[in-house]
Every structure is written in C-alpha cells, then in structure tokens.
PDB file of C-alpha atoms in Angstrom:
ATOM      1  CA  UNK A   1      22.235   3.021  14.587  1.00 86.00           C
ATOM      2  CA  UNK A   2      22.353   3.836  10.638  1.00 90.00           C
ATOM      3  CA  UNK A   3      19.661   5.973  10.113  1.00 86.00           C
ATOM      4  CA  UNK A   4      20.334   8.320  13.158  1.00 86.00           C
ATOM      5  CA  UNK A   5      23.930   8.967  11.687  1.00 91.00           C
ATOM      6  CA  UNK A   6      22.503   9.096   8.403  1.00 90.00           C
ATOM      7  CA  UNK A   7      19.942  11.872   9.902  1.00 85.00           C
ATOM      8  CA  UNK A   8      22.246  13.628  11.430  1.00 87.00           C
ATOM      9  CA  UNK A   9      24.058  13.868   8.020  1.00 91.00           C
ATOM     10  CA  UNK A  10      21.229  14.822   6.411  1.00 86.00           C
ATOM     11  CA  UNK A  11      20.632  17.854   9.012  1.00 83.00           C
ATOM     12  CA  UNK A  12      24.255  19.238   8.486  1.00 88.00           C
ATOM     13  CA  UNK A  13      24.083  18.602   4.699  1.00 87.00           C
ATOM     14  CA  UNK A  14      20.732  21.910   5.171  1.00 81.00           C
ATOM     15  CA  UNK A  15      22.301  23.426   7.223  1.00 83.00           C
ATOM     16  CA  UNK A  16      26.215  23.373   5.307  1.00 89.00           C
ATOM     17  CA  UNK A  17      23.893  24.494   1.912  1.00 84.00           C
ATOM     18  CA  UNK A  18      22.321  26.958   3.353  1.00 82.00           C
ATOM     19  CA  UNK A  19      26.247  29.239   3.909  1.00 89.00           C
ATOM     20  CA  UNK A  20      25.850  30.970   0.419  1.00 90.00           C
ATOM     21  CA  UNK A  21      29.802  30.036  -0.130  1.00 93.00           C
ATOM     22  CA  UNK A  22      29.992  26.871   1.324  1.00 93.00           C
ATOM     23  CA  UNK A  23      26.666  26.310  -0.415  1.00 88.00           C
ATOM     24  CA  UNK A  24      28.380  28.316  -4.386  1.00 92.00           C
ATOM     25  CA  UNK A  25      31.412  25.734  -4.252  1.00 93.00           C
ATOM     26  CA  UNK A  26      29.482  22.738  -3.448  1.00 93.00           C
ATOM     27  CA  UNK A  27      26.323  22.978  -4.372  1.00 88.00           C
ATOM     28  CA  UNK A  28      25.423  20.039  -6.531  1.00 93.00           C
ATOM     29  CA  UNK A  29      27.595  17.477  -3.846  1.00 95.00           C
ATOM     30  CA  UNK A  30      24.443  18.840  -1.542  1.00 91.00           C
ATOM     31  CA  UNK A  31      21.949  18.685  -3.944  1.00 88.00           C
ATOM     32  CA  UNK A  32      23.601  15.161  -4.476  1.00 94.00           C
ATOM     33  CA  UNK A  33      24.096  14.261  -1.663  1.00 93.00           C
ATOM     34  CA  UNK A  34      20.544  15.159  -0.253  1.00 86.00           C
ATOM     35  CA  UNK A  35      18.037  13.387  -3.050  1.00 89.00           C
ATOM     36  CA  UNK A  36      20.226  10.201  -1.902  1.00 94.00           C
ATOM     37  CA  UNK A  37      19.311  10.683   2.033  1.00 90.00           C
ATOM     38  CA  UNK A  38      15.530  10.946   0.542  1.00 88.00           C
ATOM     39  CA  UNK A  39      15.531   7.455  -1.313  1.00 93.00           C
ATOM     40  CA  UNK A  40      16.922   6.274   1.669  1.00 93.00           C
ATOM     41  CA  UNK A  41      14.288   7.748   3.942  1.00 90.00           C
ATOM     42  CA  UNK A  42      11.911   7.065   1.016  1.00 93.00           C
ATOM     43  CA  UNK A  43      12.455   3.319   0.854  1.00 95.00           C
ATOM     44  CA  UNK A  44      12.512   3.034   4.686  1.00 92.00           C
ATOM     45  CA  UNK A  45       9.225   4.393   5.447  1.00 92.00           C
ATOM     46  CA  UNK A  46       7.788   1.946   2.686  1.00 94.00           C
ATOM     47  CA  UNK A  47       9.929  -0.894   4.485  1.00 94.00           C
ATOM     48  CA  UNK A  48       8.219   0.081   6.998  1.00 92.00           C
ATOM     49  CA  UNK A  49       4.608   0.683   5.562  1.00 93.00           C
ATOM     50  CA  UNK A  50       4.893  -3.227   4.030  1.00 94.00           C
ATOM     51  CA  UNK A  51       6.414  -4.653   7.353  1.00 95.00           C
ATOM     52  CA  UNK A  52       3.428  -4.033   9.484  1.00 92.00           C
ATOM     53  CA  UNK A  53      -0.133  -5.021   9.412  1.00 91.00           C
ATOM     54  CA  UNK A  54      -1.672  -2.252   9.477  1.00 92.00           C
ATOM     55  CA  UNK A  55      -0.026   0.067   7.554  1.00 92.00           C
ATOM     56  CA  UNK A  56      -2.969   2.950   7.458  1.00 92.00           C
ATOM     57  CA  UNK A  57      -2.184   3.282  11.273  1.00 93.00           C
ATOM     58  CA  UNK A  58       1.111   4.398  11.160  1.00 92.00           C
ATOM     59  CA  UNK A  59       1.197   6.340   7.896  1.00 92.00           C
ATOM     60  CA  UNK A  60      -1.926   8.624  11.087  1.00 94.00           C
ATOM     61  CA  UNK A  61      -0.097   7.997  13.937  1.00 93.00           C
ATOM     62  CA  UNK A  62       2.373  10.988  14.938  1.00 89.00           C
ATOM     63  CA  UNK A  63       5.831   8.981  14.361  1.00 86.00           C
ATOM     64  CA  UNK A  64       4.474   7.935  10.934  1.00 89.00           C
ATOM     65  CA  UNK A  65       3.995  11.346  10.474  1.00 88.00           C
ATOM     66  CA  UNK A  66       7.054  13.242  11.048  1.00 84.00           C
ATOM     67  CA  UNK A  67       8.563  10.364   8.993  1.00 85.00           C
ATOM     68  CA  UNK A  68       6.540  11.602   6.162  1.00 86.00           C
ATOM     69  CA  UNK A  69       7.231  14.931   6.993  1.00 81.00           C
ATOM     70  CA  UNK A  70      10.758  13.994   7.006  1.00 79.00           C
ATOM     71  CA  UNK A  71      10.894  13.037   2.674  1.00 83.00           C
ATOM     72  CA  UNK A  72       7.606  15.351   2.073  1.00 82.00           C
ATOM     73  CA  UNK A  73       9.488  18.339   0.940  1.00 77.00           C
ATOM     74  CA  UNK A  74      12.257  16.592  -0.855  1.00 78.00           C
ATOM     75  CA  UNK A  75       9.465  16.422  -3.506  1.00 81.00           C
ATOM     76  CA  UNK A  76       7.452  18.756  -2.684  1.00 79.00           C
ATOM     77  CA  UNK A  77      10.597  20.901  -4.017  1.00 75.00           C
ATOM     78  CA  UNK A  78      10.225  19.422  -7.667  1.00 77.00           C
ATOM     79  CA  UNK A  79       7.087  21.360  -7.511  1.00 80.00           C
ATOM     80  CA  UNK A  80       7.451  23.836  -5.066  1.00 76.00           C
ATOM     81  CA  UNK A  81      10.303  26.735  -5.469  1.00 72.00           C
ATOM     82  CA  UNK A  82      11.459  27.463  -2.110  1.00 65.00           C
ATOM     83  CA  UNK A  83       9.961  24.130   0.001  1.00 57.00           C
ATOM     84  CA  UNK A  84      13.439  23.060   0.758  1.00 60.00           C
ATOM     85  CA  UNK A  85      13.422  25.168   3.923  1.00 60.00           C
ATOM     86  CA  UNK A  86      11.186  22.432   5.418  1.00 60.00           C
ATOM     87  CA  UNK A  87      14.238  20.156   4.887  1.00 60.00           C
ATOM     88  CA  UNK A  88      14.618  20.989   8.541  1.00 60.00           C
ATOM     89  CA  UNK A  89      11.644  19.021   9.374  1.00 63.00           C
ATOM     90  CA  UNK A  90      13.783  15.657   9.339  1.00 63.00           C
ATOM     91  CA  UNK A  91      15.525  17.397  12.544  1.00 61.00           C
ATOM     92  CA  UNK A  92      11.997  15.488  13.948  1.00 62.00           C
ATOM     93  CA  UNK A  93      12.980  12.379  12.901  1.00 60.00           C
ATOM     94  CA  UNK A  94      15.781  12.367  16.188  1.00 59.00           C
ATOM     95  CA  UNK A  95      12.349  12.643  18.724  1.00 58.00           C
ATOM     96  CA  UNK A  96      11.702   9.376  17.241  1.00 55.00           C
TER      97      UNK A  96
END
C-alpha cells in the first residue's frame, strides 16, 4: 500500500511540475521529491531482484519491465535532455 501511495504521489509531482507557473515556484522541491521517489523505487527493484531465485527471469517479465521503465527515465534524464518527460511511464506501475 505504501508503494501505491508513493507511485500516486510521484505522478502528482510530475503533473504539477509540468505546469510552468507551479514549476517556477517549486521546481527545486519537485526535483528533490522526484529523486527521492526514484531512489525508493530503485531500492525496491534491487531488493526484489535480491529476494527472488531467478532475477533475470523477473527483469524480462512484463512486471519487471514495467518496474524498470518506472525508474529508468530519471536516470536517463541525467544524460539525455528531455527524457524527464518519460516519467509518466511510472503510472504503469499502478496497473500491477
């Protein structure tokens, strides 16, 4: 349940950050929150890989790919300008 709440909060942050007026006043806060969410989701993904017997099988499964797509855009945004817009993919985690 906590992860679902974090996913929804993350989506709300991404949506609010996309509004220029709100971003102008709270951009640094949104940036910090987004990285905090990314760290939590990354730790959850790593712990899941550690906890299961066949991690490669999970990584290549539809659920594993959804989880990876949820965290990858944040890391890609460090190297590729505009990749931050892919953060809406995090909403796919709600379907799990």
